[in-house]
């Protein structure tokens, strides 16, 4: 099999359906199905069993998928090595972070970056999912813990705090309505902080993004946990507990092969700079 064949085998092996594999490859599902059949005919063996739930790899298919992943990793490593020799501060850089940090902190300060480096092309991706930097799902990940993977390099940027807020005229009683997190996130420290501060409070709404949490609080639904850099500058909000409820380290994380790429390093330097400048705001010391 050549690499083009392996791409199709890898996509079906990962996605398990023709529709999902076609989206990953950027072709239609019929093309994927025909290509897999042609590969199996060429090899004289089946790579996938067709089931009600999709395509399940056979033993031979598992071997083919494993080899394809090895080749993919070598290809990506070569690409990173070549890109690492590029000293120009221009070209694409893909950054992933939580939505509110991108929208409320990074984006308003970006014009300065393009003043310094007009040749950069940024892609901003917000998600709760941790992107795989080894597979180039992102070049830079803004995360809230030091990386432990030996293939990743992290730069500590600073501290980001969150606090409990309510709408400006919202009345706080002994058992205020609370805005929490979805059930699967109930045991994270942020969810516990809300309950610990108001043990008699009643949960009335849940939100899985910072933006939704902030919208619910602003609407007067209840008390919720909001990033201090957003809550402290919003005239419609007020803190209901003076001190931050949770504080986390902020890290810029990159793959070890990418941290010397000039354009990637320039973006990390920029984020480091603005985090340092706005340390009071991020750490919750900028209270009106």
Short mmCIF file of C-alpha atoms in Angstrom, two decimals:
data_model
loop_
_atom_site.label_atom_id
_atom_site.label_comp_id
_atom_site.label_asym_id
_atom_site.label_seq_id
_atom_site.Cartn_x
_atom_site.Cartn_y
_atom_site.Cartn_z
CA UNK A 1 0.00 0.00 0.00
CA UNK A 2 1.15 3.53 -0.71
CA UNK A 3 0.63 6.45 1.67
CA UNK A 4 -2.53 7.56 -0.10
CA UNK A 5 -4.08 4.12 0.49
CA UNK A 6 -2.96 4.19 4.10
CA UNK A 7 -4.65 7.57 4.61
CA UNK A 8 -7.99 5.99 3.77
CA UNK A 9 -7.36 2.95 5.96
CA UNK A 10 -6.31 5.20 8.84
CA UNK A 11 -9.33 7.48 8.49
CA UNK A 12 -11.82 4.58 8.48
CA UNK A 13 -9.97 2.89 11.33
CA UNK A 14 -10.18 6.04 13.46
CA UNK A 15 -13.65 7.23 12.53
CA UNK A 16 -15.32 3.80 12.09
CA UNK A 17 -17.92 5.11 9.60
CA UNK A 18 -17.65 6.15 5.96
CA UNK A 19 -19.43 9.45 6.65
CA UNK A 20 -17.03 10.48 9.41
CA UNK A 21 -13.99 9.26 7.46
CA UNK A 22 -15.12 11.24 4.41
CA UNK A 23 -15.30 14.43 6.48
CA UNK A 24 -11.82 13.82 7.86
CA UNK A 25 -10.42 13.23 4.36
CA UNK A 26 -12.40 15.95 2.60
CA UNK A 27 -13.99 13.59 0.06
CA UNK A 28 -17.45 12.04 -0.28
CA UNK A 29 -18.41 8.84 1.53
CA UNK A 30 -18.87 6.90 -1.72
CA UNK A 31 -15.26 7.56 -2.67
CA UNK A 32 -14.08 6.28 0.72
CA UNK A 33 -16.14 3.09 0.38
CA UNK A 34 -14.88 2.39 -3.13
CA UNK A 35 -11.30 3.07 -2.10
CA UNK A 36 -11.44 0.65 0.85
CA UNK A 37 -12.91 -2.07 -1.37
CA UNK A 38 -10.19 -1.52 -3.96
CA UNK A 39 -7.46 -1.71 -1.32
CA UNK A 40 -8.90 -4.94 0.10
CA UNK A 41 -9.12 -6.45 -3.40
CA UNK A 42 -5.54 -5.44 -4.13
CA UNK A 43 -4.35 -7.04 -0.89
CA UNK A 44 -6.58 -10.09 -1.22
CA UNK A 45 -7.82 -9.76 2.36
CA UNK A 46 -10.42 -7.89 4.35
CA UNK A 47 -9.27 -4.98 6.49
CA UNK A 48 -12.67 -4.20 8.02
CA UNK A 49 -15.78 -6.07 9.07
CA UNK A 50 -18.97 -4.21 8.16
CA UNK A 51 -21.26 -4.09 11.22
CA UNK A 52 -24.40 -2.21 12.20
CA UNK A 53 -22.23 0.20 14.19
CA UNK A 54 -19.77 0.81 11.36
CA UNK A 55 -16.43 -0.56 10.25
CA UNK A 56 -14.54 -2.75 12.73
CA UNK A 57 -10.93 -3.56 11.81
CA UNK A 58 -9.95 -7.20 11.33
CA UNK A 59 -6.63 -8.45 12.69
CA UNK A 60 -5.02 -7.56 9.35
CA UNK A 61 -6.75 -4.19 9.49
CA UNK A 62 -5.35 -3.48 12.94
CA UNK A 63 -1.84 -4.20 11.64
CA UNK A 64 -2.41 -1.87 8.66
CA UNK A 65 -3.75 0.89 10.92
CA UNK A 66 -0.78 0.58 13.29
CA UNK A 67 1.70 0.84 10.39
CA UNK A 68 -0.20 3.81 8.97
CA UNK A 69 0.01 5.59 12.33
CA UNK A 70 3.76 4.99 12.46
CA UNK A 71 4.21 6.43 8.98
CA UNK A 72 1.98 9.39 9.85
CA UNK A 73 4.05 10.17 12.95
CA UNK A 74 7.31 10.02 10.95
CA UNK A 75 5.81 12.31 8.30
CA UNK A 76 4.65 14.81 10.91
CA UNK A 77 8.04 14.74 12.62
CA UNK A 78 9.74 15.48 9.30
CA UNK A 79 7.32 18.34 8.67
CA UNK A 80 8.02 19.82 12.10
CA UNK A 81 11.77 19.49 11.54
CA UNK A 82 11.55 21.29 8.22
CA UNK A 83 9.31 23.99 9.67
CA UNK A 84 11.69 24.39 12.59
CA UNK A 85 14.37 25.61 10.22
CA UNK A 86 12.13 28.44 8.98
CA UNK A 87 13.28 31.69 10.61
CA UNK A 88 10.64 33.97 9.14
CA UNK A 89 7.91 35.26 11.44
CA UNK A 90 5.11 34.55 9.01
CA UNK A 91 2.69 31.81 8.11
CA UNK A 92 -0.02 29.85 9.94
CA UNK A 93 -0.18 29.30 13.71
CA UNK A 94 -3.08 27.39 15.26
CA UNK A 95 -3.94 28.18 18.90
CA UNK A 96 -6.38 26.31 21.12
CA UNK A 97 -7.76 27.53 24.44
CA UNK A 98 -11.01 27.83 26.33
CA UNK A 99 -13.48 30.07 24.54
CA UNK A 100 -13.61 32.96 27.03
CA UNK A 101 -9.83 33.24 27.27
CA UNK A 102 -9.60 33.52 23.49
CA UNK A 103 -12.61 35.78 23.05
CA UNK A 104 -12.26 38.00 26.10
CA UNK A 105 -8.52 38.18 26.64
CA UNK A 106 -6.50 37.20 23.56
CA UNK A 107 -8.63 38.62 20.72
CA UNK A 108 -8.93 42.24 21.98
CA UNK A 109 -5.13 42.46 22.18
CA UNK A 110 -4.30 40.81 18.85
CA UNK A 111 -3.88 43.98 16.72
CA UNK A 112 -0.58 44.58 18.50
CA UNK A 113 0.68 41.18 17.35
CA UNK A 114 0.00 42.00 13.70
CA UNK A 115 1.67 45.38 14.11
CA UNK A 116 4.82 43.46 15.04
CA UNK A 117 4.38 40.51 12.65
CA UNK A 118 1.94 41.28 9.80
CA UNK A 119 2.77 38.01 8.02
CA UNK A 120 1.21 35.78 10.67
CA UNK A 121 -2.03 33.90 9.98
CA UNK A 122 -3.75 32.76 13.16
CA UNK A 123 -6.40 30.10 13.59
CA UNK A 124 -8.16 30.25 16.96
CA UNK A 125 -9.95 27.11 18.15
CA UNK A 126 -11.93 26.97 21.40
CA UNK A 127 -12.86 23.64 22.93
CA UNK A 128 -13.08 21.77 26.22
CA UNK A 129 -11.21 18.95 24.47
CA UNK A 130 -7.43 18.71 24.89
CA UNK A 131 -6.02 18.80 21.37
CA UNK A 132 -3.23 16.41 20.34
CA UNK A 133 -0.22 18.62 19.66
CA UNK A 134 1.81 15.65 18.37
CA UNK A 135 -0.65 15.22 15.50
CA UNK A 136 -0.69 18.94 14.71
CA UNK A 137 -4.27 19.42 15.84
CA UNK A 138 -2.87 22.69 17.18
CA UNK A 139 0.52 24.40 17.35
CA UNK A 140 -0.01 26.06 20.73
CA UNK A 141 -2.32 24.92 23.52
CA UNK A 142 -3.18 27.29 26.37
CA UNK A 143 -3.63 24.95 29.33
CA UNK A 144 -4.05 25.13 33.08
CA UNK A 145 -1.42 22.67 34.23
CA UNK A 146 2.23 21.91 33.52
CA UNK A 147 2.60 19.38 30.69
CA UNK A 148 3.73 15.92 31.77
CA UNK A 149 4.13 14.37 28.30
CA UNK A 150 7.88 14.22 27.48
CA UNK A 151 7.09 15.27 23.89
CA UNK A 152 5.59 18.57 25.04
CA UNK A 153 7.28 21.77 26.16
CA UNK A 154 5.51 24.29 28.39
CA UNK A 155 6.09 27.91 29.29
CA UNK A 156 4.40 29.13 32.47
CA UNK A 157 2.55 32.33 31.64
CA UNK A 158 1.04 33.31 34.98
CA UNK A 159 -2.05 32.82 37.12
CA UNK A 160 -5.71 32.99 36.13
CA UNK A 161 -8.37 33.34 38.83
CA UNK A 162 -12.11 32.81 38.85
CA UNK A 163 -14.59 34.20 41.36
CA UNK A 164 -18.29 34.01 42.21
CA UNK A 165 -20.43 36.67 40.57
CA UNK A 166 -24.05 37.72 40.36
CA UNK A 167 -25.91 40.38 38.41
CA UNK A 168 -25.33 43.87 39.85
CA UNK A 169 -28.79 44.17 41.48
CA UNK A 170 -29.22 40.47 42.31
CA UNK A 171 -30.18 39.81 45.93
CA UNK A 172 -28.05 37.13 47.65
CA UNK A 173 -29.79 35.23 50.42
CA UNK A 174 -28.74 32.24 52.52
CA UNK A 175 -29.76 29.81 49.78
CA UNK A 176 -29.20 31.59 46.47
CA UNK A 177 -29.91 29.98 43.11
CA UNK A 178 -26.68 28.60 41.67
CA UNK A 179 -25.38 28.10 38.16
CA UNK A 180 -23.21 25.00 37.95
CA UNK A 181 -21.51 22.70 35.49
CA UNK A 182 -22.89 19.65 33.63
CA UNK A 183 -23.13 16.47 35.66
CA UNK A 184 -19.97 14.94 34.20
CA UNK A 185 -18.01 17.94 35.54
CA UNK A 186 -19.55 17.93 39.01
CA UNK A 187 -16.35 16.80 40.73
CA UNK A 188 -13.91 19.30 39.21
CA UNK A 189 -12.61 21.87 41.67
CA UNK A 190 -14.55 24.70 40.05
CA UNK A 191 -17.86 22.88 40.61
CA UNK A 192 -16.90 22.11 44.20
CA UNK A 193 -16.00 25.78 44.81
CA UNK A 194 -19.53 26.89 43.94
CA UNK A 195 -21.10 24.34 46.29
CA UNK A 196 -18.57 24.96 49.11
CA UNK A 197 -19.27 28.70 49.20
CA UNK A 198 -23.04 28.22 49.17
CA UNK A 199 -23.80 24.79 50.68
CA UNK A 200 -27.49 25.72 51.09
CA UNK A 201 -27.79 27.06 47.56
CA UNK A 202 -30.02 25.34 45.03
CA UNK A 203 -28.83 24.47 41.53
CA UNK A 204 -31.12 26.08 38.95
CA UNK A 205 -29.03 25.97 35.76
CA UNK A 206 -25.88 24.40 34.35
CA UNK A 207 -23.54 25.53 31.58
CA UNK A 208 -20.61 23.85 29.84
CA UNK A 209 -18.87 27.03 28.60
CA UNK A 210 -17.66 30.18 30.30
CA UNK A 211 -19.66 32.33 27.88
CA UNK A 212 -22.92 30.56 28.73
CA UNK A 213 -22.14 30.79 32.44
CA UNK A 214 -21.55 34.52 32.11
CA UNK A 215 -24.75 35.03 30.09
CA UNK A 216 -26.82 33.24 32.74
CA UNK A 217 -25.27 35.26 35.57
CA UNK A 218 -25.75 38.53 33.69
CA UNK A 219 -29.40 37.65 33.09
CA UNK A 220 -29.98 37.36 36.85
CA UNK A 221 -30.51 33.60 36.89
CA UNK A 222 -28.19 33.03 39.84
CA UNK A 223 -24.64 32.97 41.19
CA UNK A 224 -21.92 31.51 38.97
CA UNK A 225 -18.18 31.13 38.63
CA UNK A 226 -16.63 33.52 36.09
CA UNK A 227 -13.08 34.36 35.06
CA UNK A 228 -11.99 37.49 36.94
CA UNK A 229 -10.60 39.11 33.79
CA UNK A 230 -14.15 39.04 32.38
CA UNK A 231 -16.26 39.49 35.50
CA UNK A 232 -14.33 42.37 37.06
CA UNK A 233 -14.65 44.61 34.01
CA UNK A 234 -18.33 43.90 33.32
CA UNK A 235 -20.48 46.71 34.80
CA UNK A 236 -23.50 44.39 34.89
CA UNK A 237 -21.78 42.03 37.36
CA UNK A 238 -20.46 42.13 40.91
CA UNK A 239 -18.51 39.70 43.02
CA UNK A 240 -20.51 38.08 45.77
CA UNK A 241 -17.40 36.70 47.51
CA UNK A 242 -14.41 39.10 47.68
CA UNK A 243 -11.64 36.58 47.18
CA UNK A 244 -11.18 34.43 44.04
CA UNK A 245 -12.69 30.97 44.41
CA UNK A 246 -10.16 29.14 42.18
CA UNK A 247 -6.72 30.07 40.82
CA UNK A 248 -4.85 28.12 38.16
CA UNK A 249 -1.47 28.38 36.50
CA UNK A 250 -1.63 29.22 32.79
CA UNK A 251 0.76 27.39 30.47
CA UNK A 252 1.53 27.75 26.78
CA UNK A 253 2.23 24.21 25.56
CA UNK A 254 3.83 23.15 22.26
CA UNK A 255 5.32 20.00 20.80
CA UNK A 256 9.06 19.72 21.40
CA UNK A 257 9.70 19.87 17.64
CA UNK A 258 7.74 23.10 17.28
CA UNK A 259 8.95 25.26 20.14
CA UNK A 260 11.88 26.62 18.12
CA UNK A 261 9.75 27.49 15.08
CA UNK A 262 10.07 31.25 14.80
CA UNK A 263 6.43 32.06 14.14
CA UNK A 264 5.26 29.81 16.99
CA UNK A 265 7.77 31.32 19.39
CA UNK A 266 6.70 34.84 18.36
CA UNK A 267 3.08 34.09 19.25
CA UNK A 268 4.06 32.55 22.60
CA UNK A 269 6.22 35.60 23.35
CA UNK A 270 3.24 37.83 22.59
CA UNK A 271 0.90 35.86 24.88
CA UNK A 272 3.56 35.88 27.61
CA UNK A 273 3.84 39.64 27.29
CA UNK A 274 0.13 40.43 27.53
CA UNK A 275 -0.39 38.01 30.43
CA UNK A 276 2.42 39.73 32.36
CA UNK A 277 0.97 43.17 31.61
CA UNK A 278 -2.50 42.16 32.76
CA UNK A 279 -1.46 40.09 35.79
CA UNK A 280 -3.66 42.07 38.21
CA UNK A 281 -6.70 41.57 36.00
CA UNK A 282 -6.07 37.85 35.45
CA UNK A 283 -5.30 37.13 39.09
CA UNK A 284 -8.43 38.87 40.34
CA UNK A 285 -6.84 41.96 41.89
CA UNK A 286 -8.61 44.39 39.53
CA UNK A 287 -11.82 44.77 41.53
CA UNK A 288 -13.93 47.88 40.98
#
